[in-house]
Coordinates of C-alpha atoms and ligand atoms in Angstrom, one line a residue:
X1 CA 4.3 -71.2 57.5
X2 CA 8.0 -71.1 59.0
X3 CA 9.7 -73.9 59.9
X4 CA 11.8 -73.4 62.8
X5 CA 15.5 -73.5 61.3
X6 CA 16.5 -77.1 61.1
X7 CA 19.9 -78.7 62.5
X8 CA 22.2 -79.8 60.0
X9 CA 25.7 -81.6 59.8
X10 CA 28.5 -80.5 58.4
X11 CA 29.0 -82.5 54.8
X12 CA 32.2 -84.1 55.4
X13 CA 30.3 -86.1 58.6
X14 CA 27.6 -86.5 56.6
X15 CA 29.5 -88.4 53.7
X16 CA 31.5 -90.4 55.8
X17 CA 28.6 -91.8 57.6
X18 CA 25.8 -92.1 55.2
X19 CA 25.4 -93.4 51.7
X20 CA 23.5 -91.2 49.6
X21 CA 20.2 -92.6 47.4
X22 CA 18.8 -90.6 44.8
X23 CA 16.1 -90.5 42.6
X24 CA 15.5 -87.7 40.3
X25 CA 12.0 -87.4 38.5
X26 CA 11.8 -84.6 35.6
X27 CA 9.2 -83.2 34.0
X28 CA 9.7 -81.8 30.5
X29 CA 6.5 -79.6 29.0
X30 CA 6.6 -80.6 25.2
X31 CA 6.8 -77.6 22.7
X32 CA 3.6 -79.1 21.0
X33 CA 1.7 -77.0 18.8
X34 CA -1.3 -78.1 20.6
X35 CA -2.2 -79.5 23.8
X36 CA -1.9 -83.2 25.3
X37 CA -5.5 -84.2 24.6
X38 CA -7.6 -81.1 22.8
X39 CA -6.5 -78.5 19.9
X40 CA -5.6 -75.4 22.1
X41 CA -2.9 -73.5 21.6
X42 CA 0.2 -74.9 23.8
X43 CA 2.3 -71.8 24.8
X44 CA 3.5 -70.1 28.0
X45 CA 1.7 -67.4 29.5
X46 CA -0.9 -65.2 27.8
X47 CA -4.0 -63.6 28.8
X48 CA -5.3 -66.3 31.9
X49 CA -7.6 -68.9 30.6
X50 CA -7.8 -67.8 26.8
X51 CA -5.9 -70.9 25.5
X52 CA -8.9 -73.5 27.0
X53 CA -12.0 -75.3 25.8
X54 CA -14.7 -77.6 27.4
X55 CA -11.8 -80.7 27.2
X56 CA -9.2 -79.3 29.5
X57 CA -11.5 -77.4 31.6
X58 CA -13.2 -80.9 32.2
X59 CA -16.7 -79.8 31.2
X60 CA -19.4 -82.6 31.0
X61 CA -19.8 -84.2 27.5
X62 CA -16.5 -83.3 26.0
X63 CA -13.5 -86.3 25.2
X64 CA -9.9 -86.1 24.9
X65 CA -8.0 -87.0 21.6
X66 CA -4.5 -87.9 22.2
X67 CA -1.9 -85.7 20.6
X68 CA 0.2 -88.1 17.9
X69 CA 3.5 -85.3 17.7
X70 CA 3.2 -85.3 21.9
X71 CA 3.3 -89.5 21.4
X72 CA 6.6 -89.1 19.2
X73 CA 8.4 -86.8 21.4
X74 CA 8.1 -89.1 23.8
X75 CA 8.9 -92.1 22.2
X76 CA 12.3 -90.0 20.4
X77 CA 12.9 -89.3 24.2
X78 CA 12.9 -92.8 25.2
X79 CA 14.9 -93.7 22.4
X80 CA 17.2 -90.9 23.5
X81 CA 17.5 -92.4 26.7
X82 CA 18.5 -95.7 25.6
X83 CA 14.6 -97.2 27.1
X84 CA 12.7 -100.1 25.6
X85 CA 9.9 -98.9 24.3
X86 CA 6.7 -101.3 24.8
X87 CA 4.8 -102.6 22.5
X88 CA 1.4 -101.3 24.0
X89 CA 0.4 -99.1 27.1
X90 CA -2.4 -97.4 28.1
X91 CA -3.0 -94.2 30.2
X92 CA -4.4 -94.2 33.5
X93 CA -6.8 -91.4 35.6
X94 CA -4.9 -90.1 38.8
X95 CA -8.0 -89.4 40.7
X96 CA -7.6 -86.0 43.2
X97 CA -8.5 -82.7 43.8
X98 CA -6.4 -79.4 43.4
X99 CA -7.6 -76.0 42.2
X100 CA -5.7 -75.8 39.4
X101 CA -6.8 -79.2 37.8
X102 CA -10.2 -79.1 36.9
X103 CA -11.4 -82.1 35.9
X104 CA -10.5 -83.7 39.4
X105 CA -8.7 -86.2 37.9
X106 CA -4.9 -85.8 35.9
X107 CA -4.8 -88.2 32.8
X108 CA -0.9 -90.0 33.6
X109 CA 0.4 -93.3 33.1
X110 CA 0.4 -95.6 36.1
X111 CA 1.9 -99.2 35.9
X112 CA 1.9 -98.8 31.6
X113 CA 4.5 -96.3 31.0
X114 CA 5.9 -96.0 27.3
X115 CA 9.6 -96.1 27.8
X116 CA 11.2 -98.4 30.4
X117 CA 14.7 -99.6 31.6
X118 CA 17.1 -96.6 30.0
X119 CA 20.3 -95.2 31.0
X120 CA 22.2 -91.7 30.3
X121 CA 26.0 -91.4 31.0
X122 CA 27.0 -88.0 32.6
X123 CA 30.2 -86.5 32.5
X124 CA 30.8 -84.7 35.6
X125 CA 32.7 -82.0 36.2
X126 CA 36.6 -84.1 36.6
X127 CA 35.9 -85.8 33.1
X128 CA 35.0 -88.6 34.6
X129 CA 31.7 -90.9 33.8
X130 CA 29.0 -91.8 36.1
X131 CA 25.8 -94.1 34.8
X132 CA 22.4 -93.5 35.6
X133 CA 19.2 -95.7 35.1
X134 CA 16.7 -94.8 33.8
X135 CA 13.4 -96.2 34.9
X136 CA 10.7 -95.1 33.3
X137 CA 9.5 -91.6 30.9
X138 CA 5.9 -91.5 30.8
X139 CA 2.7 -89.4 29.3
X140 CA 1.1 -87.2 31.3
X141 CA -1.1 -83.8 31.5
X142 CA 0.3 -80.7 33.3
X143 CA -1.7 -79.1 35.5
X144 CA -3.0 -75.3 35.5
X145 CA -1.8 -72.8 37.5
X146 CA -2.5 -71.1 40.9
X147 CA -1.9 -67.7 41.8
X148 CA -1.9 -66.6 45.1
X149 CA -2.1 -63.2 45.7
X150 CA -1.6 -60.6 48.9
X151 CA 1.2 -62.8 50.5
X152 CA 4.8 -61.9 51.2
X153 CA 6.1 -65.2 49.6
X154 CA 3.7 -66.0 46.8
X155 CA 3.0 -68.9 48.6
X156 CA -1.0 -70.1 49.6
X157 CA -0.1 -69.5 53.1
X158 CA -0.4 -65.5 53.9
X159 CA -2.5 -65.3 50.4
X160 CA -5.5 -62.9 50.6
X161 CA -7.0 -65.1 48.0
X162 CA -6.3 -66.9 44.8
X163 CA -6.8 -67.0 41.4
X164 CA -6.7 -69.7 38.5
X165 CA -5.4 -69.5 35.5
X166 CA -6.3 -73.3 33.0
X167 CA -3.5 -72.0 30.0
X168 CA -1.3 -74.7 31.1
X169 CA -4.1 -77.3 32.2
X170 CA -3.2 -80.1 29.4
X171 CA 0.0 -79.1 28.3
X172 CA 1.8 -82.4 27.2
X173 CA 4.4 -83.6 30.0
X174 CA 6.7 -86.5 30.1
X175 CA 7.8 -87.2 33.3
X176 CA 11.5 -89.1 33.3
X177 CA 11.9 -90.6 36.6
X178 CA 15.6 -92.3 37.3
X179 CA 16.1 -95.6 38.9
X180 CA 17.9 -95.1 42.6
X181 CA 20.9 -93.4 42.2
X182 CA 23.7 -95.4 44.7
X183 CA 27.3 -95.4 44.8
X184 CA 27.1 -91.3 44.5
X185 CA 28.7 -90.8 47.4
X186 CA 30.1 -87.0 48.5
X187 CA 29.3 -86.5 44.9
X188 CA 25.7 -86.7 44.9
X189 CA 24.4 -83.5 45.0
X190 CA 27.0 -82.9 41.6
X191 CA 25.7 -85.7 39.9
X192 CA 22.3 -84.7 40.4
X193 CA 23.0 -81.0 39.1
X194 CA 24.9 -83.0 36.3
X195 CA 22.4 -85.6 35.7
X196 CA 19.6 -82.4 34.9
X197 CA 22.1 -80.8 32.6
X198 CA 22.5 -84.0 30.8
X199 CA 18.9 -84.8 30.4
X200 CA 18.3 -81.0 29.4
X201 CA 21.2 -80.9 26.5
X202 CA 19.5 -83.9 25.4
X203 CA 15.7 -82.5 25.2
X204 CA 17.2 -79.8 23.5
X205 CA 19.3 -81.5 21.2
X206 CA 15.9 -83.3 20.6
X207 CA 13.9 -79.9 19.8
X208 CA 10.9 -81.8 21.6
X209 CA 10.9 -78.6 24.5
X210 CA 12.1 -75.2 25.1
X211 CA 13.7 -76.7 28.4
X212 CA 13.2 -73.1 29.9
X213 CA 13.6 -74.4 33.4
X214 CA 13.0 -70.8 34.9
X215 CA 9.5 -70.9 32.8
X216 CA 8.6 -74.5 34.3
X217 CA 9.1 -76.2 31.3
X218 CA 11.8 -78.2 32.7
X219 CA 11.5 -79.1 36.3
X220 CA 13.1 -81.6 39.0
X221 CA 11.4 -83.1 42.2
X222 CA 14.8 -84.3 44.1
X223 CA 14.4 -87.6 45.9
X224 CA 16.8 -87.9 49.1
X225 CA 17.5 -90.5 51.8
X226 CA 20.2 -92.1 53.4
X227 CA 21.0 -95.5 54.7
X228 CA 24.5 -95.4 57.3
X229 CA 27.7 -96.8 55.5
X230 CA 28.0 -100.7 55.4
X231 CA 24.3 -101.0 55.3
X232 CA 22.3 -102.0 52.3
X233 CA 18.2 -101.1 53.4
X234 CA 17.4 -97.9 51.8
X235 CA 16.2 -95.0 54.4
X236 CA 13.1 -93.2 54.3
X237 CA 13.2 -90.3 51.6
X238 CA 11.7 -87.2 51.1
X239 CA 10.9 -85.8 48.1
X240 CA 11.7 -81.9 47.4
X241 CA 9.5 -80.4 44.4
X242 CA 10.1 -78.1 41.8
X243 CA 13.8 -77.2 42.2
X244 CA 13.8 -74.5 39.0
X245 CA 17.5 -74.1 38.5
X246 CA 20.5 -76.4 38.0
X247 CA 22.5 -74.5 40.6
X248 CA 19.2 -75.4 43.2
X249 CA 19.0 -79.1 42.3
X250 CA 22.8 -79.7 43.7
X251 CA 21.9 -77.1 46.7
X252 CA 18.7 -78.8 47.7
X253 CA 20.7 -82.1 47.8
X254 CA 23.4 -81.1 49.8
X255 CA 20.9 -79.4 52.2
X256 CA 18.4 -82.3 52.4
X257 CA 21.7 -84.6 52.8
X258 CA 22.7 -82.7 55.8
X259 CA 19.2 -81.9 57.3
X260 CA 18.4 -85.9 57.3
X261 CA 21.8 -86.7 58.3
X262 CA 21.4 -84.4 61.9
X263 CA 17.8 -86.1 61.9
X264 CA 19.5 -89.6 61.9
X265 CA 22.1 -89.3 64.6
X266 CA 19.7 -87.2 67.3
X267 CA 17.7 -90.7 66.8
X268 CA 14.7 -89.2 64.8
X269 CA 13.2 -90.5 62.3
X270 CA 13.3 -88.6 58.4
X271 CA 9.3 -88.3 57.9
X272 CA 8.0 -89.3 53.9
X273 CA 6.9 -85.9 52.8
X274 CA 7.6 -83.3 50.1
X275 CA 9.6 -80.4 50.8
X276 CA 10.1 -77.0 49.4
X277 CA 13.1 -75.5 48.1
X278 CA 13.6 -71.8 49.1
X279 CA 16.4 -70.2 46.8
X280 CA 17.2 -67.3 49.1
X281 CA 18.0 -69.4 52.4
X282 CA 19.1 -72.1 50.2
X283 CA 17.0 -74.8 52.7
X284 CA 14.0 -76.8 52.2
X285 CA 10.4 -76.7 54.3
X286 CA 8.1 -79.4 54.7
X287 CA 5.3 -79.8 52.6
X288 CA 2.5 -82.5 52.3
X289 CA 2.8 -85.4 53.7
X290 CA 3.5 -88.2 51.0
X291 CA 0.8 -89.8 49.6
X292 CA 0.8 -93.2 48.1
X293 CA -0.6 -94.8 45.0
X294 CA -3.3 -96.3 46.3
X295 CA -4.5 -92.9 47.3
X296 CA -4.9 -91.8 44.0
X297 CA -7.0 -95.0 43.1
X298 CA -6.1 -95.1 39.7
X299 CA -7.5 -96.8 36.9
X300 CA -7.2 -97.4 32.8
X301 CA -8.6 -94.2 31.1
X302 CA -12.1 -94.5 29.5
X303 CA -12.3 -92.2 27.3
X304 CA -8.5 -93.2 25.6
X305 CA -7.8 -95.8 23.2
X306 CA -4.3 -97.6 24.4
X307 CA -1.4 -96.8 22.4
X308 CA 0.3 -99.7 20.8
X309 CA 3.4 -98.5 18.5
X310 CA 4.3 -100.5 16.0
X311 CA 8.6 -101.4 15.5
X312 CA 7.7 -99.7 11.9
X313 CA 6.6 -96.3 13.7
X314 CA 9.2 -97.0 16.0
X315 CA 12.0 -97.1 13.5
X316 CA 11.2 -94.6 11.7
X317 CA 11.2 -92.3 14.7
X318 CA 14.8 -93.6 15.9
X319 CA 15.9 -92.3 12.0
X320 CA 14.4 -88.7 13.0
X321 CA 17.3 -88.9 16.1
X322 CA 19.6 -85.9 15.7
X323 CA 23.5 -86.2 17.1
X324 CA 23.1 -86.0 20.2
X325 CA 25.2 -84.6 23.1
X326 CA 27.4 -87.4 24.0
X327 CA 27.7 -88.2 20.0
X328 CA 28.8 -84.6 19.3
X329 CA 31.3 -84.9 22.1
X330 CA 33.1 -87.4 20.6
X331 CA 33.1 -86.2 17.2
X332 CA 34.3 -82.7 17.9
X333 CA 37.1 -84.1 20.2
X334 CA 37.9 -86.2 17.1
X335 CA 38.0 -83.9 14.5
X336 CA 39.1 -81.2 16.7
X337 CA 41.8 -82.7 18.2
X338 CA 41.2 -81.8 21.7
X339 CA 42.6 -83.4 25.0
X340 CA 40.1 -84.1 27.4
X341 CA 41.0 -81.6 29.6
X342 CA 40.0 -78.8 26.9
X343 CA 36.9 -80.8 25.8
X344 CA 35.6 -80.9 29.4
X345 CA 36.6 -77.0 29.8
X346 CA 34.6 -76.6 26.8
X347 CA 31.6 -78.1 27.9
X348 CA 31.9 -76.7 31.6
X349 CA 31.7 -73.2 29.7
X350 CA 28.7 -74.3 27.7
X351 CA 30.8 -73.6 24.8
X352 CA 30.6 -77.1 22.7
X353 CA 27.5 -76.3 20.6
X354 CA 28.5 -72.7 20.0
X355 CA 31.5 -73.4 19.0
X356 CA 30.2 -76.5 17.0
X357 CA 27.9 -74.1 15.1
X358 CA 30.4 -71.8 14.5
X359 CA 32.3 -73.8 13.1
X360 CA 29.5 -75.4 10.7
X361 CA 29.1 -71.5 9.4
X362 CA 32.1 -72.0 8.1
X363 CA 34.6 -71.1 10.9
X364 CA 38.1 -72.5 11.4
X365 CA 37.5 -74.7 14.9
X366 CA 40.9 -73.1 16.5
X367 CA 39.4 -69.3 15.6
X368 CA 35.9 -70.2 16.8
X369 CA 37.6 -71.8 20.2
X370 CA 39.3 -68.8 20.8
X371 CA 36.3 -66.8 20.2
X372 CA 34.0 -68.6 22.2
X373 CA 36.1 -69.2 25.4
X374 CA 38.1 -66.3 25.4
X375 CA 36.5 -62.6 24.4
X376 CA 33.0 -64.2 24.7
X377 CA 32.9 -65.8 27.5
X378 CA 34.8 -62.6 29.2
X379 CA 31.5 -60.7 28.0
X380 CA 29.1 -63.1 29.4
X381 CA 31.2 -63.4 32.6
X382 CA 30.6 -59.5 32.9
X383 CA 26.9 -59.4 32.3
X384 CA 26.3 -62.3 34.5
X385 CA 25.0 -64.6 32.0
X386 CA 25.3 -67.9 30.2
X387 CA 27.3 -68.5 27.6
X388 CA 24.3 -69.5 25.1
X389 CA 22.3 -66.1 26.2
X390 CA 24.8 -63.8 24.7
X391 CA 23.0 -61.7 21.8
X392 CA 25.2 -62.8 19.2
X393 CA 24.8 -66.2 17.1
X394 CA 27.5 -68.6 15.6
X395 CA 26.6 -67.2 12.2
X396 CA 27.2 -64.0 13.7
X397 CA 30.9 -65.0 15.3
X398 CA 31.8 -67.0 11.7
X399 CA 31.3 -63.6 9.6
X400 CA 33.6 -62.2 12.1
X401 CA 36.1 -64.6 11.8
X402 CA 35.4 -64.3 8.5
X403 CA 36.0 -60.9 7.5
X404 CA 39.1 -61.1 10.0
X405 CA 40.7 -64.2 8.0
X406 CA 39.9 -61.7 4.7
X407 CA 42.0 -59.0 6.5
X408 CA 38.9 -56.7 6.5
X409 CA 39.4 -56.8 10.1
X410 CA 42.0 -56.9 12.7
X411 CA 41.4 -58.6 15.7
X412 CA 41.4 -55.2 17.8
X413 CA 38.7 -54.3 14.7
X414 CA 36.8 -57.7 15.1
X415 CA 36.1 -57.0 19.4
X416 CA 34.5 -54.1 18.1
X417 CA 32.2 -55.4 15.8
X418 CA 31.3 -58.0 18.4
X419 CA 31.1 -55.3 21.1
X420 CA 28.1 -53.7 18.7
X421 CA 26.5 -56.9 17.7
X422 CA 26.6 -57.3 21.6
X423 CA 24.9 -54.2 21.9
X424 CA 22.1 -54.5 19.5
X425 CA 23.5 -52.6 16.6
X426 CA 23.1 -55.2 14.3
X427 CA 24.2 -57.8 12.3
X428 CA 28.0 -57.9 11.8
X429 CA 28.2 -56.1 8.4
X430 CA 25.8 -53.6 10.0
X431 CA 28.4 -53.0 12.6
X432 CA 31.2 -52.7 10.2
X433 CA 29.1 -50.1 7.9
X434 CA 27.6 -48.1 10.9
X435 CA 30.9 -47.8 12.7
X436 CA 32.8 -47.5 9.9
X437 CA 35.3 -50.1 11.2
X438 CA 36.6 -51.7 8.2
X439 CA 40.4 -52.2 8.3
X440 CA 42.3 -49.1 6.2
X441 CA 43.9 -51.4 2.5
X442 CA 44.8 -47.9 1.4
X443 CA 48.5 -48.1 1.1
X444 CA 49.2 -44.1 0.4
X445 CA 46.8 -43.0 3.8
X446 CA 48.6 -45.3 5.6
X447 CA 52.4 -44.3 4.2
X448 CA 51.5 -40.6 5.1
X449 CA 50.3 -41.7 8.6
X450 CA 54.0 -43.5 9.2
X451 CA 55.5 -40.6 7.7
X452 CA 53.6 -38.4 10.2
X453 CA 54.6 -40.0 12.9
X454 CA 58.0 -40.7 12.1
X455 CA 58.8 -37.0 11.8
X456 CA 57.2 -37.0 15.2
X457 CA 59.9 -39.1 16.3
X458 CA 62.6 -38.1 14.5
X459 CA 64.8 -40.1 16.6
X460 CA 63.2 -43.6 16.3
X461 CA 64.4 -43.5 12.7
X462 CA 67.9 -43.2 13.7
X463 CA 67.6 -46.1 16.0
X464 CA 66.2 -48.5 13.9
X465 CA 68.7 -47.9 10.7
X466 CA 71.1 -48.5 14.1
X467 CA 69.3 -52.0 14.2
X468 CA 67.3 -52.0 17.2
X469 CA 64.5 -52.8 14.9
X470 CA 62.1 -52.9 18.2
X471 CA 62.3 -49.0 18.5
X472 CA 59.6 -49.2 15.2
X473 CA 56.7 -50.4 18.2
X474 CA 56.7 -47.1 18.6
X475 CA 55.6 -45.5 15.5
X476 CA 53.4 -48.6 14.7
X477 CA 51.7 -47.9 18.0
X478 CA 51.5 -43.8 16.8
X479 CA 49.9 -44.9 13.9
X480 CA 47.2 -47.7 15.2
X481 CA 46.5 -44.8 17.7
X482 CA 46.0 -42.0 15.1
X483 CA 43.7 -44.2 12.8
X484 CA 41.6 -45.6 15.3
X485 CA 43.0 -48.9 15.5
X486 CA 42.0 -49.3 11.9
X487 CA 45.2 -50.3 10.3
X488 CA 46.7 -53.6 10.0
X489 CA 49.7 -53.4 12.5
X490 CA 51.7 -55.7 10.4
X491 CA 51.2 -53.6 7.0
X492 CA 52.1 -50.6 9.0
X493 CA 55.4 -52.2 10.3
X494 CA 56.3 -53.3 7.0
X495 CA 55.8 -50.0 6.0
X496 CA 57.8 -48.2 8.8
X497 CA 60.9 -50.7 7.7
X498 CA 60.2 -49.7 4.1
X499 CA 60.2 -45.8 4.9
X500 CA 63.5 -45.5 6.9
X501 CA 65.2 -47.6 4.7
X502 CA 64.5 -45.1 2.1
X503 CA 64.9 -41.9 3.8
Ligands
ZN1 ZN1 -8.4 -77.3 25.4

């Protein structure tokens, strides 16, 4: 299905006519041993429908058993979030049919969510601190998974047929749904980017989810509408699913923004639906038609005891709460002594926790800095990656610095030890053994190597006992050259003073 190409405003028009609402729901797939409600296996992918049994495939007969670990994580994560976490709630059937959910019916909570009325702080990209509510993060099921085949776009429409594959059909979600974003203004579709990347460093920080948002285990649905400046009524929203990447979240804002915007002054009306998000035109198409809660007829669960945590359970989960992101920030910054310029340059690179890690393997922080946001992030830059997805772990980068600080290495020496961790060879000391890179202490090899070179130059001697003492460059640069970069440029200057001086 193609929609014909949509009119849209430019931005600036956009902002200074329209306030921007938001409302962001997430869904996080728990890294659960097991499933939400029966004892398969809880991993991506596989073999299709290996990792199911009669309770996710709905069969008759068979009841769920709600997972306790799945019940934590998302009690941690409303803690996380600053949310209020009740003192009872149930779960809830959401009664439709889809393909890919075979029991007709998704187990969710409705109107009894576990964690309510939150907030997470975001630092966008200036420095500067905006506030979002939190509303609600609930329990739910995820859904199997549909596969379309014969199409151009993977899509139903154009498909020769599908198939269905139930792996995923009772993974654990938690769904994190904010409370309307306002007061965002032109900086909307930022926040929202930044208000993903937030709640992601958080789940991961957490260890409750591989946050792997190009896997599905993280994913956004975008809510967008807009009410005209100096009004106060919210405008009709639509909701755009699935946006799989940070950089799409703040494109599919900025797009519905300016699609909704055009709507709005031709004297349209924005139609409730959900939309699509298509990364390679970087627009949205319609989708269905929006239902409402009463469509879904829910009701309490059956076959599900409510879940009624006690402030004991609850406590003892809030002392299982590792540092978490905005924590670290402020400790690092303290004991680092950063501006917050460099902190924000820091976390805009990704660099924080790597360099935080680094630096709890024993690195100095101002080696581990320059490590991180300098020669690494030059190699990432090259292969087109993130920071985090280089080959090479903090461990790794402290040895370097390490063997560096022990004057094993030079820092020409130390690029190429991380160029061959880079490239698979190894650990560092790997590296340093395969290559033979280790820096040449051997006084008399060296001495003959500035002799060598000096009767190269017979002239640079002359110079230098003249005292232009820079003219030695040259025969400390002869001799890096002629050993491979494995000699301490300092020890060989020494050396080059020591030998004309005695000549
Ligand atoms: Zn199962």
């Amino acid at each position: 299905m193609s929609s014909s190409v949509a009119e849209l405003m430019d931005y600036d028009e956009v902002v200074e006519r329209f306030e921007p609402v938001l409302g962001l729901e997430v869904h996080v797939e728990l890294s659960t041993v097991s499933k939400m409600f029966c004892g398969c296996a809880n991993a991506f992918g596989g073999e299709p429908n290996t990792r199911v049994c009669p309770t996710c495939l709905g069969l008759p007969g068979s009841l769920p058993v709600t997972n306790r670990v799945a019940v934590e994580s998302a009690i941690r994560i409303g803690l996380a979030l600053n949310c209020e976490i009740v003192r009872w709630c149930r779960f809830a059937r959401k009664n439709y049919f889809y393909p890919d959910m075979p029991k007709n019916f998704q187990i969710s909570q409705y109107d009894e969510p576990i964690a309510v009325n939150g907030r997470l702080d975001l630092v966008l990209d200036d420095g500067s601190i905006f506030e979002v509510g939190i509303e609600r993060a609930h329990m739910e099921e995820d859904t199997g998974k549909s596969l379309h085949v014969g199409g151009a776009t993977g899509r139903i429409h154009g498909a020769e047929y599908s198939l269905l594959d139930y792996n995923r059909a009772g993974v654990p979600l938690i769904e994190i749904v904010t409370k309307p974003v306002t007061g965002a203004g032109e900086r909307a579709p930022e926040i929202a980017r930044a208000y993903v990347t937030a709640l992601r460093d958080l789940l991961r920080a957490l260890d409750v989810s591989d946050v792997r948002m190009d896997q599905g285990s993280l994913r956004c649905d975008a809510n967008v509408s807009l009410m005209p400046r100096g009004t106060a009524e919210f405008g009709t929203r639509t909701e755009t699913k699935n946006v799989n990447s940070l950089r799409s979240v703040e494109r599919a804002v900025r797009y519905e923004m300016r699609r909704q915007a055009a709507v709005l002054v031709s004297g349209g009306r924005v139609v409730q639906e959900t939309r699509h998000f298509d990364e390679a035109s970087g627009s949205t198409s319609p989708g269905r038609r929006k239902e409402t809660a009463e469509d879904y007829r829910y009701f309490p669960e059956p076959d599900l005891v409510p879940i009624a945590p006690s402030p004991e359970w609850v406590d003892s989960l809030r002392a299982t709460l590792p540092e978490l992101p905005w924590q670290r920030r402020a400790r690092v910054q303290a004991e680092w002594r950063l501006s917050d310029p460099e902190l924000r340059d820091l976390v805009n690179v990704g660099a924080l926790d790597l360099i935080d890690a680094t630096v709890r393997a024993g690195a100095d922080p101002g080696e581990a800095r320059t490590w991180w946001v300098a020669y690494l992030a030059q190699q990432a830059n090259a292969r087109g990656v993130e920071l985090a997805e280089l080959p090479i772990t903090p461990s790794d980068v402290a040895t370097v610095i390490s063997l560096v600080s022990a004057g094993e290495l030079t820092n020409a020496l130390a690029r190429q030890v991380v160029d061959g961790v880079l490239a698979g060879e190894g650990a560092p000391d790997e590296v340093v053994a395969a290559r033979g890179l280790r820096v040449m202490s051997d006084d008399s090899a060296l001495t003959a190597a500035v002799d060598a070179a000096l009767a190269a130059q017979p002239d640079i001697a002359d110079k230098i006992r003249a005292g232009k003492v820079q003219a030695a460059g040259a025969i400390v640069g002869a001799v890096m050259r002629a050993t491979k970069n494995k000699a301490d440029a300092q020890r060989v200057r020494a050396l080059v003073m020591e030998r004309v001086a005695s000549s």
